[in-house]
Amino acid sequence: MAYSCRTYELHCNECGRSFGNQPLSACDVCLAPLEVHYDLEAIRPHVSRASIAAGPFNIWRYKALLPLPDGFEPDLPVGFTPLVRASSLGRRIGAEKLYIKNDAVCFPTLSFKDRVVSVALANAQAFGFTTVGCSSTGNLANAVAAQAARLGLKATILVPADLEPAKILNTLVYGARLVRVEGNYDHVNRLCTQIAEEYRWGLVNVNLRPYYAEGSKTVGYEIAEQLGWRLPDNIVCPMAGGSLIRKIRKAFKELIALGLVEEKPVRFFGAQATGCSPIAQSVKQGLDYIEPQRPNTIARSLAIGNPADGPAASKMIQDTGGYAEDVSDLEVVSGIQELAETEGIFTETAGGVTTAVTARLYAHGRITRDQVTVSVITGNGLKTTDALAGSYPTEQSIRPRLADFTAYIQQLEQVSEPELATVGAY
Ligand SMILES: *Cc1c(COP(=O)(O)O)cnc(C)c1O
Ligand SMILES: [Zn+2]
């Protein structure tokens, strides 16, 4: 079921052996993860800033840099989300050149997982799979269910049993088969690995993982293009499996190699919730391995205790001179509120993690105020409203009379303003 393609194929990161193109995620010799390797020399004549600018306003403008089977005709306008100058948040946390990459509004299912799934399913079809699936902490489930529906593929999706209700509903509505598994994500993922051996299914983050992961590079391409074909000084990025943060770096390196941006050092900063922070702990202790954890945090989309790309992510962050931080669940909620109150962007718990970590990195002087910094917001707040339960009083109602309204407003103004959340103060 393999296919061949001129410009890319799977390579083992450890021993360098090549595997062509097939649904396979690890080297059978050294068990290291496989990654898509490109013949950049063959690609170079076909890409320029102008050719990309002439493309559609979605991730397919970078088609030449993605592992897409010959003849693949993309028609789902995924990605190309806004890069927003965050002046208001910046004033609060002491940042002058802070940007938000806003994948809270990614099309079609409101998280950056739409990007990875579109690349994975293009390959699933080329390999001839008619059933696809994944193990998921929520957003991936939504993205696979939606895109499988559109492509007429059957979808079977496995999630931890205690997932947020909105993420469950956002999977079922597309007609996907949902399997709730007792245990945490790591149990679900282990089961999926066994399923991939037993069933002829394309599991996007298991046997299709190398292709899936490449979709994350588009976040990096977009950031560079939206900054006017320049690289930022710093990236702050949430980490679950540790894939996205690495692929943004890979995107920048490819752009440099192809002469599309000027070379410059970019530091990478990882963000996790303290209740599941194996990669952040590894970075903080300067290790090249991960101590797996048992997740316990409201940031469920980041709750992977034994991250597949954790060791590589930790090493990459340290190599770039970056750092990683982790924040408490209380700070996650403050981070959600702070981004909403300053920039009008409602993100999910993962974005609360990233915002709180960004504030702390400035507060601790790891990022200085004049550096160009992009904080990557990866998911939408409407999916995790339960994280804010109890944060706001349910308002009483008034009669439709001006006198009642005036009395009510006066009463509100007498009540002292609740103290504003200031995540930078932690
Ligand atoms: C999956 C996910 C991440 C992390 O992705 P990895 O590539 O596994 O590190 C971050 N944010 C959100 C909202 C996600 O769903
Ligand atoms: Zn190998």
XYZ file of C-alpha atoms in Angstrom, residues 217-225 227 230-235 245-268 374 376:
42
model
C 4.485 23.253 9.940
C 1.879 25.495 8.345
C 1.622 27.437 11.635
C 5.284 28.348 11.202
C 5.006 29.218 7.489
C 2.048 31.480 8.191
C 3.785 33.277 11.065
C 6.831 34.007 8.880
C 4.751 35.202 5.936
C 5.466 38.988 9.722
C 10.676 37.536 8.698
C 11.216 35.241 11.641
C 10.322 36.342 15.181
C 12.797 36.366 18.073
C 10.686 34.027 20.198
C 7.861 31.513 19.909
C 6.520 23.194 18.717
C 9.074 21.077 16.836
C 7.306 21.470 13.522
C 7.203 25.264 13.797
C 10.988 25.082 14.097
C 11.183 22.713 11.141
C 9.091 25.164 9.100
C 11.470 28.022 9.907
C 14.519 25.920 8.999
C 12.975 24.970 5.644
C 12.153 28.598 4.861
C 15.771 29.514 5.614
C 17.109 26.623 3.501
C 14.898 27.684 0.575
C 16.039 31.289 0.865
C 12.515 32.547 1.636
C 13.515 34.211 4.929
C 16.778 35.509 6.283
C 18.480 33.220 8.749
C 18.256 34.272 12.384
C 18.158 32.506 15.725
C 14.647 31.925 17.078
C 14.209 30.805 20.672
C 11.406 28.348 21.447
C 4.569 35.134 18.919
C 0.556 30.455 19.687
